[in-house]
Amino acid sequence: MKLHFFHLMPWPDLPDDFQQKYRSVWVDVPSHLYDAARGHEVYNEYLDELEYAADCGFDGICVNEHHSNAYGLMPSPNIMAAALARRTHNAALVVMGNSIALYNPPIRVAEEFAMPDVISGGRLVAGFPVGTSMDTTFAYGQIPVELREKYQEAHDLIIRAWTDPDVFRWNGKYTKLRYVNTWPKPVQKPHPPVWIPGGGSIETWDWCTEMDYLYAYLSYSGYIRAAGTMKGFWSEVDRQGKERNPYRAGFLQFVGVSETDEQAEEEYAAAADYFYNRCLHVYSGFADAPGYRTLKTVKSGLMAQVGQAAAQLRAGLSWKDLVEQGYIVAGSPKTVREKLEEVAKGLNVGHLMVLLHFGNLSKQQVTKNTTLFAREVMPYLKPIFNEWEDKWWIKPMPSSARVAPAPAHADERAGVK
């Protein structure tokens, strides 16, 4: 199986009374809580953590897109991917992803995704999320009932822009262009692998299976509550007569590794509390705008992902609750690898994305968590699902053909008088 280091890039300095004093971490969180000088430090720490994960042998390093929030400081994950493209060599750049219904025109996504794919020598994974209710409806002013139609048109335009060798015109409902002529085109042919992040929408299961795209369930609530969602996805795979190849699915899990189970609590409990009670403090009115979810999904009983997680957490959960209920997999390397093997096989997911930074963990804590995971957990998980072919993976240029950054620039500049 493949292991990916996922980073949310949260703001780490929300006050202790944030939940009591402020309505939401998303949409209307006051900007006076942000400090640009501190942001400079935080961005560079977070990029260091992603680069270190690549050096440790993770298959992919993951970033994503959110707006008007302190939960995740990446309004443009493409900028992060571009920064990482020059500082890493083998890891996939998994951008999960661009909310393509928000771009006008959507060919901006085709252009900006092609650039890091070319810079990196074909290491981009292109994520196409619909986007949360907070990001799409409230931060970017989109009409929720139009989102999926707009998303579908944007998807069709981007794929054609990548694959059509000729200049063409586009006369869609939401985008009209006399000349579509995307430069550059991606290295990967016909285009980078497309992954669809989802939170439980039935239409997303249907469409991912039909298109043979990877379905990535980005869960805040852990593997136990994910069982029903993943069962629904695999039932749709069966209904369409497709194979249950585990690599067509991905899953996100919070993870904390330490020397012992007891030490894991000492090191990670405060950061977990910070994430669930500050970073996930979302006003319910923002989490599920009327019309954001389709009637079919509403009738199924599935709740919007953020709204569901926030509702579950309002009563407050202890560290013991978070671990026992599967929100976080934490403990000694042995505990973590045994539990994650159970998670992977139980959910049948060949791509496991792990949050080794969460909440306000320090860079030192994240380095330890990443190191222990890479050395003492990852080697035990890699052989799982080796009997299957991963058809949803990057196809980079040969390593020998890719350009590596020259390490001597600073010395060369020092020699110029």
XYZ file of N, CA, C and O in Angstrom, residues 2 59-60 85 88-93 116-125 186-193 390-403:
168
model
N 0.268 2.395 -0.252
C 1.017 3.645 -0.302
C 0.633 4.528 0.883
O -0.542 4.610 1.261
N 5.299 8.001 0.211
C 4.988 7.944 -1.218
C 4.488 9.280 -1.743
O 4.779 9.649 -2.879
N 3.722 9.988 -0.917
C 3.181 11.261 -1.345
C 3.170 12.261 -0.209
O 3.136 11.891 0.965
N 7.876 21.194 -5.372
C 8.343 20.537 -6.599
C 9.855 20.652 -6.757
O 10.509 19.739 -7.273
N 11.875 18.523 -3.540
C 11.693 17.078 -3.374
C 11.988 16.416 -4.714
O 11.986 17.077 -5.757
N 12.211 15.090 -4.686
C 12.608 14.436 -5.937
C 11.761 13.215 -6.292
O 11.532 12.951 -7.463
N 11.299 12.470 -5.311
C 10.596 11.222 -5.608
C 9.134 11.208 -5.174
O 8.316 10.538 -5.799
N 8.792 11.890 -4.098
C 7.433 11.833 -3.563
C 6.438 12.473 -4.524
O 6.723 13.485 -5.172
N 5.254 11.869 -4.608
C 4.167 12.477 -5.369
C 3.718 13.757 -4.679
O 3.682 13.842 -3.442
N 3.353 14.752 -5.482
C 2.791 15.997 -4.977
C 1.272 15.872 -5.082
O 0.697 16.056 -6.152
N 3.391 22.521 -11.859
C 4.157 21.668 -10.947
C 4.369 20.259 -11.471
O 5.348 19.598 -11.108
N 3.460 19.773 -12.325
C 3.690 18.464 -12.932
C 4.934 18.505 -13.806
O 5.764 17.586 -13.773
N 5.093 19.584 -14.573
C 6.267 19.719 -15.432
C 7.520 19.985 -14.597
O 8.568 19.359 -14.800
N 7.433 20.897 -13.635
C 8.599 21.219 -12.800
C 9.114 19.972 -12.087
O 10.327 19.738 -11.994
N 8.193 19.146 -11.605
C 8.574 17.972 -10.816
C 8.903 16.756 -11.662
O 9.306 15.717 -11.134
N 8.710 16.849 -12.967
C 8.965 15.701 -13.824
C 7.857 14.668 -13.802
O 8.094 13.474 -13.995
N 6.624 15.125 -13.566
C 5.475 14.210 -13.634
C 5.091 13.588 -12.317
O 4.697 12.423 -12.277
N 5.132 14.363 -11.239
C 4.828 13.809 -9.911
C 3.537 14.364 -9.312
O 3.264 14.164 -8.127
N 2.714 15.024 -10.096
C 1.499 15.628 -9.565
C 0.339 14.647 -9.534
O 0.097 13.919 -10.496
N -0.398 14.632 -8.425
C -1.729 14.030 -8.349
C -2.718 15.183 -8.288
O -2.607 16.069 -7.432
N 0.688 18.880 -19.241
C 1.372 18.062 -18.224
C 2.365 17.080 -18.840
O 2.233 16.673 -20.001
N 3.338 16.676 -18.030
C 4.249 15.585 -18.408
C 3.482 14.277 -18.522
O 3.664 13.510 -19.471
N 2.605 14.005 -17.549
C 1.892 12.728 -17.503
C 0.801 12.689 -18.581
O 0.046 13.643 -18.737
N 0.758 11.590 -19.295
C -0.199 11.417 -20.378
C -1.150 10.269 -20.076
O -0.716 9.235 -19.583
N -2.446 10.404 -20.369
C -3.034 11.579 -20.993
C -3.131 12.798 -20.063
O -3.261 13.922 -20.527
N -3.069 12.548 -18.737
C -3.083 13.644 -17.765
C -2.709 13.059 -16.403
O -2.680 11.827 -16.224
N -2.405 13.903 -15.424
C -2.102 13.384 -14.082
C -3.269 12.586 -13.516
O -4.424 12.813 -13.888
N -2.987 11.634 -12.618
C -4.089 10.892 -11.980
C -5.016 11.845 -11.240
O -4.564 12.800 -10.600
N -1.699 -0.764 -8.841
C -2.187 0.582 -8.548
C -2.318 1.356 -9.857
O -1.336 1.843 -10.410
N -3.538 1.471 -10.342
C -3.802 2.157 -11.606
C -4.059 3.652 -11.417
O -4.339 4.362 -12.390
N -3.957 4.121 -10.198
C -4.301 5.501 -9.867
C -3.079 6.277 -9.384
O -3.191 7.221 -8.633
N -1.910 5.866 -9.872
C -0.668 6.426 -9.360
C 0.048 7.237 -10.431
O -0.251 7.123 -11.619
N 0.984 8.052 -9.988
C 1.731 8.917 -10.904
C 2.596 8.106 -11.867
O 2.994 6.987 -11.568
N 2.886 8.723 -13.008
C 3.780 8.137 -14.012
C 4.858 9.164 -14.341
O 4.815 9.833 -15.387
N 5.838 9.311 -13.450
C 6.849 10.351 -13.645
C 7.881 9.978 -14.705
O 7.994 8.820 -15.117
N 8.621 10.980 -15.131
C 9.774 10.737 -15.978
C 10.774 9.880 -15.202
O 10.774 9.883 -13.970
N 11.627 9.123 -15.873
C 12.660 8.379 -15.150
C 13.492 9.322 -14.272
O 13.764 10.467 -14.656
N 13.860 8.837 -13.121
C 14.608 9.675 -12.181
C 15.858 10.260 -12.820
O 16.224 11.417 -12.574
N 16.507 9.474 -13.646
C 17.745 9.928 -14.274
C 17.514 11.071 -15.260
O 18.434 11.833 -15.579
N 16.277 11.209 -15.737
C 15.966 12.258 -16.710
C 15.458 13.529 -16.059
O 15.307 14.560 -16.726
N 15.194 13.468 -14.755
C 14.656 14.635 -14.067
C 15.768 15.537 -13.553
O 16.794 15.058 -13.071
N 15.545 16.821 -13.598
C 16.531 17.799 -13.145
C 16.419 17.965 -11.634
O 15.333 18.199 -11.107
